[in-house]
JSON list of C-alpha atoms in Angstrom, two decimals:
[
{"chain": "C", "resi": 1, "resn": "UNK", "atom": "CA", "xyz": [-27.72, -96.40, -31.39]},
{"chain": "C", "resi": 2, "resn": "UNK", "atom": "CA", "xyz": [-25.84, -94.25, -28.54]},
{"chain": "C", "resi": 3, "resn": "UNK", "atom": "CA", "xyz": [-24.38, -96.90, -25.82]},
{"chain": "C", "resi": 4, "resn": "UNK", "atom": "CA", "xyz": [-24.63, -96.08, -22.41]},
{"chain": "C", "resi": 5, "resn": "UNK", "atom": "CA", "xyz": [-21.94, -97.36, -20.95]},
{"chain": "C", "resi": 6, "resn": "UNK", "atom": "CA", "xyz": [-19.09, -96.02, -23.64]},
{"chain": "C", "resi": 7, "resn": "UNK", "atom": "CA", "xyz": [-20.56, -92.79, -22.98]},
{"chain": "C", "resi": 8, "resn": "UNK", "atom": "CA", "xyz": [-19.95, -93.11, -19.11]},
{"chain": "C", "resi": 9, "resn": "UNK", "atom": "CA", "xyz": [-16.49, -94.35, -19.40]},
{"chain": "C", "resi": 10, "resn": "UNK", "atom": "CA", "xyz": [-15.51, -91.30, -22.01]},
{"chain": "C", "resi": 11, "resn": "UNK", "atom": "CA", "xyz": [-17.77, -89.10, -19.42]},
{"chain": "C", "resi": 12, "resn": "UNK", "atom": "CA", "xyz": [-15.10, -90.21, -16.29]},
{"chain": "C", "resi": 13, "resn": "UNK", "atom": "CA", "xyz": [-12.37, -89.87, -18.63]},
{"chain": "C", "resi": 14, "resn": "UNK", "atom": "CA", "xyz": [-13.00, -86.62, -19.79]},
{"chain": "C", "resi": 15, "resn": "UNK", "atom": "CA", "xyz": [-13.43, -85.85, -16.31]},
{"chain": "C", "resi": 16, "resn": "UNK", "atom": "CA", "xyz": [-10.01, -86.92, -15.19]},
{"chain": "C", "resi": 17, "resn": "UNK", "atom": "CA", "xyz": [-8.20, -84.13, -13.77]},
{"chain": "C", "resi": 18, "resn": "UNK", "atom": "CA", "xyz": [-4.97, -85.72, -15.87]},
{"chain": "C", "resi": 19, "resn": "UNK", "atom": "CA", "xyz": [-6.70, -85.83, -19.08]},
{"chain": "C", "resi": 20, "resn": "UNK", "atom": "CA", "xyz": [-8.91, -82.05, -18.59]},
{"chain": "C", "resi": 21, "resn": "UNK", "atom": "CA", "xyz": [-5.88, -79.95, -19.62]},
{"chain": "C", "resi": 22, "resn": "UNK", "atom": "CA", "xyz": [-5.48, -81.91, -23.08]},
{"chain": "C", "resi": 23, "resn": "UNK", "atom": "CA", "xyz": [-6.66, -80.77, -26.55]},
{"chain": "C", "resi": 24, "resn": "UNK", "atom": "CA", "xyz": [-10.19, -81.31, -27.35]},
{"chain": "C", "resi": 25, "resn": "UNK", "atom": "CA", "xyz": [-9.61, -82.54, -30.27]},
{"chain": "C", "resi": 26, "resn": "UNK", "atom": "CA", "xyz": [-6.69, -84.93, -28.81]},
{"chain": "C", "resi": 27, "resn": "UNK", "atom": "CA", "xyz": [-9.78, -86.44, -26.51]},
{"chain": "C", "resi": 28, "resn": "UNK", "atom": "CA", "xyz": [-11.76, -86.88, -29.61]},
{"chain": "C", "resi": 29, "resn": "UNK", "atom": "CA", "xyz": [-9.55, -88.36, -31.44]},
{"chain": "C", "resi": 30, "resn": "UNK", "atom": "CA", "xyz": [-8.79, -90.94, -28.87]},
{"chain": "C", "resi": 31, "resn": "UNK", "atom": "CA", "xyz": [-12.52, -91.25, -28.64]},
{"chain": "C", "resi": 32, "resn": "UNK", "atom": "CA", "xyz": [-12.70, -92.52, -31.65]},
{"chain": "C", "resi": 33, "resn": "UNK", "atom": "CA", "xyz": [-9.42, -94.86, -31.56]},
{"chain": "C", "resi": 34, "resn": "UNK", "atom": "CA", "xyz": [-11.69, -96.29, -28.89]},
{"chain": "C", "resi": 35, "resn": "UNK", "atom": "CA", "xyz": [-14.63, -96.75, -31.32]},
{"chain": "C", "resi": 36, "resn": "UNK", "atom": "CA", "xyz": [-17.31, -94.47, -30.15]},
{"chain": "C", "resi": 37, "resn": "UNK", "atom": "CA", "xyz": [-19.28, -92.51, -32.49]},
{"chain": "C", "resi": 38, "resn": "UNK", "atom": "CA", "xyz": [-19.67, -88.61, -33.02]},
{"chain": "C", "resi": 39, "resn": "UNK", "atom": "CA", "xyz": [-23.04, -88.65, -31.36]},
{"chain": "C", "resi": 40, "resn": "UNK", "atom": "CA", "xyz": [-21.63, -90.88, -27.99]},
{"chain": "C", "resi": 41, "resn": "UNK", "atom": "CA", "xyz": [-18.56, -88.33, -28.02]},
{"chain": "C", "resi": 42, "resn": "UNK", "atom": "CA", "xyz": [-20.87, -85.70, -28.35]},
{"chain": "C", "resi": 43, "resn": "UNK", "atom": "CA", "xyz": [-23.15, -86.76, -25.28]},
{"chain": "C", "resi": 44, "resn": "UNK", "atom": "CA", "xyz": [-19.96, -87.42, -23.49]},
{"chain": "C", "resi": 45, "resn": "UNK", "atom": "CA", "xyz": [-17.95, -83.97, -24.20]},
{"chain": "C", "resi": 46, "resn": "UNK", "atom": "CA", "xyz": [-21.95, -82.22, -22.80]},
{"chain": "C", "resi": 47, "resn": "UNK", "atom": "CA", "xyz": [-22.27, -84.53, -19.75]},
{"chain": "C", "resi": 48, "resn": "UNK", "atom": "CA", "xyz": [-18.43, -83.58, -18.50]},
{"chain": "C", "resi": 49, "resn": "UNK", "atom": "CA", "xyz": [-18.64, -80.10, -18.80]},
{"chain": "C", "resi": 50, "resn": "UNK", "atom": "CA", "xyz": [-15.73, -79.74, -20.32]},
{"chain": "C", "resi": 51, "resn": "UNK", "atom": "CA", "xyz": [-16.36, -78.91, -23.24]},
{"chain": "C", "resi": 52, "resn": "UNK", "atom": "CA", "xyz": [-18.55, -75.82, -24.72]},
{"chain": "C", "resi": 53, "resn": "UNK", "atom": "CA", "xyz": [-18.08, -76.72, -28.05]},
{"chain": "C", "resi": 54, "resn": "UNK", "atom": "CA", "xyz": [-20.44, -79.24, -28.56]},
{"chain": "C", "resi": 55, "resn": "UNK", "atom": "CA", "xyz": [-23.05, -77.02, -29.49]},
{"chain": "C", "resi": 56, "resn": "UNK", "atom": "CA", "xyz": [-21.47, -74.63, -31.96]},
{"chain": "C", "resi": 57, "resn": "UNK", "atom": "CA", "xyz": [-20.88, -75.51, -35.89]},
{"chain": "C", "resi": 58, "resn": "UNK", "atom": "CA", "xyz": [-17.14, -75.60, -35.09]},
{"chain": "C", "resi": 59, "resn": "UNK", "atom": "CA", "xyz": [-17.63, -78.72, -33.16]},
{"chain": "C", "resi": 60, "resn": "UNK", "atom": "CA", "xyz": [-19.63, -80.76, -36.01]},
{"chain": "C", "resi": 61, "resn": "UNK", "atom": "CA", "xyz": [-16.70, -79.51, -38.43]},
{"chain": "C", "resi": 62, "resn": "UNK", "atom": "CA", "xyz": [-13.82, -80.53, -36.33]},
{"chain": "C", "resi": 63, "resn": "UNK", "atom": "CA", "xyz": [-15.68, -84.11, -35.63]},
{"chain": "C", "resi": 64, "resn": "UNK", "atom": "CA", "xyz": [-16.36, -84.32, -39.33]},
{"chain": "C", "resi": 65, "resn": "UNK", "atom": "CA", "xyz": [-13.17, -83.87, -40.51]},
{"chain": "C", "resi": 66, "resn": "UNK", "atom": "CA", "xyz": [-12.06, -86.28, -38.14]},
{"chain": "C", "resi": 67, "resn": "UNK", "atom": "CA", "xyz": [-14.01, -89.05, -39.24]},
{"chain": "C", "resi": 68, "resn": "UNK", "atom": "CA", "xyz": [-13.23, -88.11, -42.59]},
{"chain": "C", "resi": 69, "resn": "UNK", "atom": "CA", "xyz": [-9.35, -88.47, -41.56]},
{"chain": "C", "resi": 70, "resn": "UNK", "atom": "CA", "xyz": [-10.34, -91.98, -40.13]},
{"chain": "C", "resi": 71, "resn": "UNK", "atom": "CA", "xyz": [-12.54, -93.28, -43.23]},
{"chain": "C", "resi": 72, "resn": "UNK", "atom": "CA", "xyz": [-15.36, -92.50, -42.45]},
{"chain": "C", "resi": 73, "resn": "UNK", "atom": "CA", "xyz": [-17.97, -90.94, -44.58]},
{"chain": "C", "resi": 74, "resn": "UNK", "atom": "CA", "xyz": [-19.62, -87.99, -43.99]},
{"chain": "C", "resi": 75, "resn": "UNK", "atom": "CA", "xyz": [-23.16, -87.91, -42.69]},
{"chain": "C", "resi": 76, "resn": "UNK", "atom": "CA", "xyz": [-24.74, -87.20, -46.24]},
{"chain": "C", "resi": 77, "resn": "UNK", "atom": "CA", "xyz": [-28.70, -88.18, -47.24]},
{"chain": "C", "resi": 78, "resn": "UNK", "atom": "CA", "xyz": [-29.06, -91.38, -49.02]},
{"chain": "C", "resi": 79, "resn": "UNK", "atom": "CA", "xyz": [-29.24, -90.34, -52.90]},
{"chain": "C", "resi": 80, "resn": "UNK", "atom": "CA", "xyz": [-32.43, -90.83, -54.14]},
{"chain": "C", "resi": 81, "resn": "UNK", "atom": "CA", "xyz": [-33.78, -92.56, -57.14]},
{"chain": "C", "resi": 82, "resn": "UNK", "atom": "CA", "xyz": [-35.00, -90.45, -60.17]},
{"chain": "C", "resi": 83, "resn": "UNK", "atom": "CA", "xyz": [-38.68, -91.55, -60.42]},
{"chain": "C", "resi": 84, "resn": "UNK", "atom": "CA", "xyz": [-39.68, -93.04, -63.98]},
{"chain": "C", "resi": 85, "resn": "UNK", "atom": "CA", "xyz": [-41.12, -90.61, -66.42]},
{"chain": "C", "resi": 86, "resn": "UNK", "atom": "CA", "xyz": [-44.34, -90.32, -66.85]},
{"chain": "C", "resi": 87, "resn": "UNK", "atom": "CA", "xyz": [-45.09, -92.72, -70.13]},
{"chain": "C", "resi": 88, "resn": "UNK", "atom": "CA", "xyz": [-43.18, -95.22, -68.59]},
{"chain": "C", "resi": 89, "resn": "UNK", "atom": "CA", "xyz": [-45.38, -95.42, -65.66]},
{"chain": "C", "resi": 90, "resn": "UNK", "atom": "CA", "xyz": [-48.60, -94.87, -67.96]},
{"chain": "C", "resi": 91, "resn": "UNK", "atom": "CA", "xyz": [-47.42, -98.10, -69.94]},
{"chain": "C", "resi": 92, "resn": "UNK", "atom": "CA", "xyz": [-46.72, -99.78, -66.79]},
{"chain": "C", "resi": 93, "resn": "UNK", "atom": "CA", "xyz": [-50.35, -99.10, -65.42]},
{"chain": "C", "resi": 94, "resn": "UNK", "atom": "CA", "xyz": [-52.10, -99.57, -68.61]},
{"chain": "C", "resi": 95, "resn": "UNK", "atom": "CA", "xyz": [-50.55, -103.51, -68.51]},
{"chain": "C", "resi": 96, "resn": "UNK", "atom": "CA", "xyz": [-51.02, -103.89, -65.58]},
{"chain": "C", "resi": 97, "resn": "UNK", "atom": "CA", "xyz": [-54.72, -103.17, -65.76]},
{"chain": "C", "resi": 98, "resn": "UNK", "atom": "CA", "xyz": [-54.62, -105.52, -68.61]},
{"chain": "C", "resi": 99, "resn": "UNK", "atom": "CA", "xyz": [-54.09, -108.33, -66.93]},
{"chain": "C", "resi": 100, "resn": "UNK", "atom": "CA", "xyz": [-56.55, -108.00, -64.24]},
{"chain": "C", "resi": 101, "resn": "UNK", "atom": "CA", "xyz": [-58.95, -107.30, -67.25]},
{"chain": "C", "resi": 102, "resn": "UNK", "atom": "CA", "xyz": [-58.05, -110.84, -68.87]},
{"chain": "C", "resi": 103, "resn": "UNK", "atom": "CA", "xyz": [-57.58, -112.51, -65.50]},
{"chain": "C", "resi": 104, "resn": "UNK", "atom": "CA", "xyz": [-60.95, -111.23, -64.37]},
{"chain": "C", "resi": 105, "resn": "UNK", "atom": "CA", "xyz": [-62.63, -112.45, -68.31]},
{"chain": "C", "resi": 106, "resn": "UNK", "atom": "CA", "xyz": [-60.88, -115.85, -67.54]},
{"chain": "C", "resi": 107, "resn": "UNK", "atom": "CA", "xyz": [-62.09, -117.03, -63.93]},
{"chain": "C", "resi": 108, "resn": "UNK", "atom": "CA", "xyz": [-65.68, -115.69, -63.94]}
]
């Protein structure tokens, strides 16, 4: 969920002609300290033109190791659940079926 208005505040501050000659990754970092997230930094580095970086690999690396620095985890994939093997979920049909057999021999 990108917020609008953190990313205009960063975007004027980024802008400041006291704050333009500083270390991108000084920005960031104070970015951050401020509680906006990689993608709001991200939007806010493209719409101040100040920054290049935003679209190269370098950039992503820099901001993950950042967040990494501050506790954050890395954007990884949710780990996924082995599925069952397949006896298990034969057995688990086959009873299943069973009961609808018996339920439907009970109530007609």
């Amino acid at each position: 969920m990108v917020r609008e208005n953190l990313i205009t505040a960063a975007t004027a501050f980024l802008s400041s002609p006291s704050v333009k000659d500083h270390p991108d990754e000084t920005k960031r970092n104070f970015l951050l300290n401020k509680g906006l997230t990689k993608d709001e930094i991200i939007a806010a580095f493209a719409k101040s033109r100040n920054c290049q970086e935003e679209k190269s690999e370098n950039f992503n690396q820099v901001m993950d190791r950042c967040l990494e620095e501050k506790g954050f985890p890395k954007n990884k994939a949710a780990p996924t659940r082995p599925s069952p093997p397949i006896l298990v979920v034969a057995a688990m049909s086959t009873a299943a079926l069973g009961v609808v057999v018996y339920l439907y021999k009970l109530f007609r």
